[in-house]
């Protein structure tokens, strides 16, 4: 299991974060690591998913993290758009 496999689950709690988990591997790993840290789990998608499924407070923690990191999340979305545009115009 990797980070993109749990993007839908993350998206149901923090929609702005889900696309980043499906992006380039480096970005997904970075964002996934930050999510794991915010939830206090191992840096592993399975651990994050288990925490979201088993701890009702985990969704609130994830939303708080996304709110606090909204500028970084916005910048990451900009990077995803740049990557998509490069693929369109330079491939």
Rosetta silent file (secondary structure, phi, psi, omega in degrees, C-alpha in Angstrom):
SEQUENCE: XXXXXXXXXXXXXXXXXXXXXXXXXXXXXXXXXXXXXXXXXXXXXXXXXXXXXXXXXXXXXXXXXXXXXXXXXXXXXXXXXXXXXXXXXXX
SCORE:     score description
SCORE:     0.000 S_00000001
   1 L     0.000  137.181  175.479    0.000    0.000    0.000 S_00000001
   2 L  -125.953 -178.251 -172.188    1.238    3.470   -0.803 S_00000001
   3 H   -62.929  -35.452 -179.256   -0.010    7.001   -0.178 S_00000001
   4 H   -66.466  -24.491  179.335   -2.129    7.232   -3.324 S_00000001
   5 H   -67.456  -22.956 -179.943   -4.048    4.156   -2.153 S_00000001
   6 H  -109.069    9.126 -178.859   -5.444    6.092    0.801 S_00000001
   7 H   -57.609  -40.337  179.917   -6.001    9.408   -1.007 S_00000001
   8 H   -62.921  -42.386  179.340   -9.764    8.806   -1.193 S_00000001
   9 H   -63.842  -44.219  178.363   -9.941    8.175    2.551 S_00000001
  10 H   -63.881  -41.857 -179.047   -7.910   11.288    3.269 S_00000001
  11 H   -62.146  -28.400  178.572  -10.021   13.256    0.810 S_00000001
  12 L   -70.497  -16.959  179.905  -13.210   12.428    2.672 S_00000001
  13 L  -106.917  -43.598 -177.560  -11.751   14.295    5.664 S_00000001
  14 L  -136.161   85.611 -171.591   -9.448   16.883    4.070 S_00000001
  15 H   -57.636  -33.753 -176.409  -10.329   17.236    0.391 S_00000001
  16 H   -70.144  -16.629 -176.055   -7.512   19.625   -0.462 S_00000001
  17 H   -89.141  -31.763 -173.242   -4.897   17.074    0.571 S_00000001
  18 H   -53.743  -46.466 -179.310   -6.045   14.053   -1.443 S_00000001
  19 H   -61.146  -27.924 -179.577   -4.715   15.167   -4.864 S_00000001
  20 H   -69.952  -29.255  178.634   -1.269   15.682   -3.361 S_00000001
  21 H   -74.456  -20.605  177.890   -1.123   12.046   -2.293 S_00000001
  22 L   -96.920    2.680 -178.858   -1.752   11.001   -5.876 S_00000001
  23 L   -82.265 -159.921  179.125    0.892   13.336   -7.262 S_00000001
  24 L   -54.535  148.342 -174.195    4.593   12.720   -7.828 S_00000001
  25 H   -53.851  -45.994 -178.291    6.129   10.221   -5.435 S_00000001
  26 H   -59.974  -41.348  179.111    8.307   12.751   -3.634 S_00000001
  27 H   -68.299  -44.574 -179.510    5.367   15.040   -2.960 S_00000001
  28 H   -60.506  -43.495 -179.788    3.116   12.183   -1.873 S_00000001
  29 H   -65.416  -41.020  179.531    5.742   10.842    0.530 S_00000001
  30 H   -63.922  -49.343 -179.680    6.362   14.297    1.985 S_00000001
  31 H   -65.927  -42.120  178.469    2.673   15.053    2.516 S_00000001
  32 H   -60.056  -40.827  177.972    2.024   11.528    3.796 S_00000001
  33 H   -62.955  -40.728  178.558    4.834   11.885    6.293 S_00000001
  34 H   -67.080  -38.493  176.720    3.383   15.143    7.543 S_00000001
  35 H   -63.150  -45.662  178.440   -0.066   13.589    7.882 S_00000001
  36 H   -58.712  -42.787  178.508    1.415   10.683    9.842 S_00000001
  37 H   -62.823  -41.708  179.854    3.181   13.152   12.108 S_00000001
  38 H   -64.419  -33.687 -179.434    0.000   15.132   12.669 S_00000001
  39 H   -88.922  -10.801 -179.765   -1.859   11.959   13.588 S_00000001
  40 L    74.396   32.107  179.937    0.979   10.571   15.696 S_00000001
  41 L  -110.312  174.096  169.912    1.302    7.366   13.689 S_00000001
  42 L   -62.198  154.973  178.873    4.139    5.542   11.999 S_00000001
  43 L   -79.064   72.321 -174.860    5.110    7.036    8.648 S_00000001
  44 L  -152.172  132.339 -179.338    3.132    4.418    6.766 S_00000001
  45 H   -56.584  -37.399  179.545   -0.134    4.648    4.803 S_00000001
  46 H   -62.914  -40.558  179.981   -1.523    1.567    6.571 S_00000001
  47 H   -66.656  -41.398  178.701   -0.914    3.147    9.980 S_00000001
  48 H   -64.096  -45.713  179.889   -2.558    6.416    8.902 S_00000001
  49 H   -61.756  -43.730  178.617   -5.563    4.573    7.474 S_00000001
  50 H   -61.022  -41.699  179.121   -5.929    2.482   10.631 S_00000001
  51 H   -62.991  -43.702  178.903   -5.807    5.633   12.759 S_00000001
  52 H   -64.742  -35.768 -178.786   -8.501    7.303   10.657 S_00000001
  53 H   -77.691  -28.712 -171.451  -10.679    4.202   10.835 S_00000001
  54 H  -106.967  -14.850 -176.151  -10.203    3.517   14.555 S_00000001
  55 L  -122.443  110.132 -179.134   -9.877    6.921   16.205 S_00000001
  56 H   -60.688  -25.245  178.969  -12.763    9.374   15.897 S_00000001
  57 H   -77.512  -14.798 -176.562  -10.431   12.247   16.864 S_00000001
  58 H   -63.892  -38.247  179.481   -8.093   11.512   13.946 S_00000001
  59 H   -62.320  -41.891  178.355  -10.348   13.239   11.414 S_00000001
  60 H   -65.213  -42.177  177.497  -10.322   16.417   13.481 S_00000001
  61 H   -59.557  -42.506 -179.821   -6.528   16.242   13.853 S_00000001
  62 H   -65.444  -42.267  177.858   -6.182   15.859   10.082 S_00000001
  63 H   -64.412  -40.100  177.849   -8.496   18.808    9.426 S_00000001
  64 H   -63.287  -43.976  178.041   -6.574   20.951   11.909 S_00000001
  65 H   -60.037  -47.332 -178.632   -3.285   20.022   10.252 S_00000001
  66 H   -61.259  -38.519  178.399   -4.678   20.844    6.791 S_00000001
  67 H   -66.116  -45.452 -178.824   -5.945   24.189    8.056 S_00000001
  68 H   -67.315  -29.015 -177.394   -2.629   25.064    9.695 S_00000001
  69 L  -104.941   21.192 -173.904   -0.649   24.005    6.624 S_00000001
  70 H   -59.208  -33.594  179.029   -2.995   25.503    4.026 S_00000001
  71 H   -68.169  -42.732  176.796   -0.297   27.713    2.487 S_00000001
  72 H   -63.000  -41.193  179.082    2.023   24.741    1.977 S_00000001
  73 H   -63.034  -42.579  178.282   -0.889   22.748    0.555 S_00000001
  74 H   -61.170  -44.364  178.916   -1.707   25.611   -1.828 S_00000001
  75 H   -62.928  -37.313  178.301    1.922   25.765   -2.966 S_00000001
  76 H   -66.056  -37.129  176.042    1.919   22.008   -3.534 S_00000001
  77 H   -64.474  -38.686  176.665   -1.174   22.358   -5.727 S_00000001
  78 H   -60.877  -43.105  178.707    0.646   25.009   -7.750 S_00000001
  79 H   -62.807  -40.733  176.893    3.534   22.569   -8.233 S_00000001
  80 H   -60.516  -40.787  179.034    1.100   19.862   -9.411 S_00000001
  81 H   -65.671  -39.643  177.194   -0.309   22.286  -11.971 S_00000001
  82 H   -61.487  -43.325  179.764    3.186   23.166  -13.209 S_00000001
  83 H   -62.498  -44.575  179.921    3.982   19.485  -13.646 S_00000001
  84 H   -62.706  -41.844  179.220    0.726   18.923  -15.550 S_00000001
  85 H   -65.881  -38.678  177.526    1.402   21.885  -17.838 S_00000001
  86 H   -61.926  -39.543  178.860    4.938   20.706  -18.568 S_00000001
  87 H   -64.442  -38.280 -178.855    3.544   17.329  -19.602 S_00000001
  88 H   -69.135  -45.884 -171.457    1.052   18.992  -21.938 S_00000001
  89 H   -92.224  -19.019 -174.401    3.461   21.398  -23.586 S_00000001
  90 H  -120.095    8.740  176.091    6.762   19.550  -23.507 S_00000001
  91 L  -108.612    0.000    0.000    5.877   15.915  -24.161 S_00000001
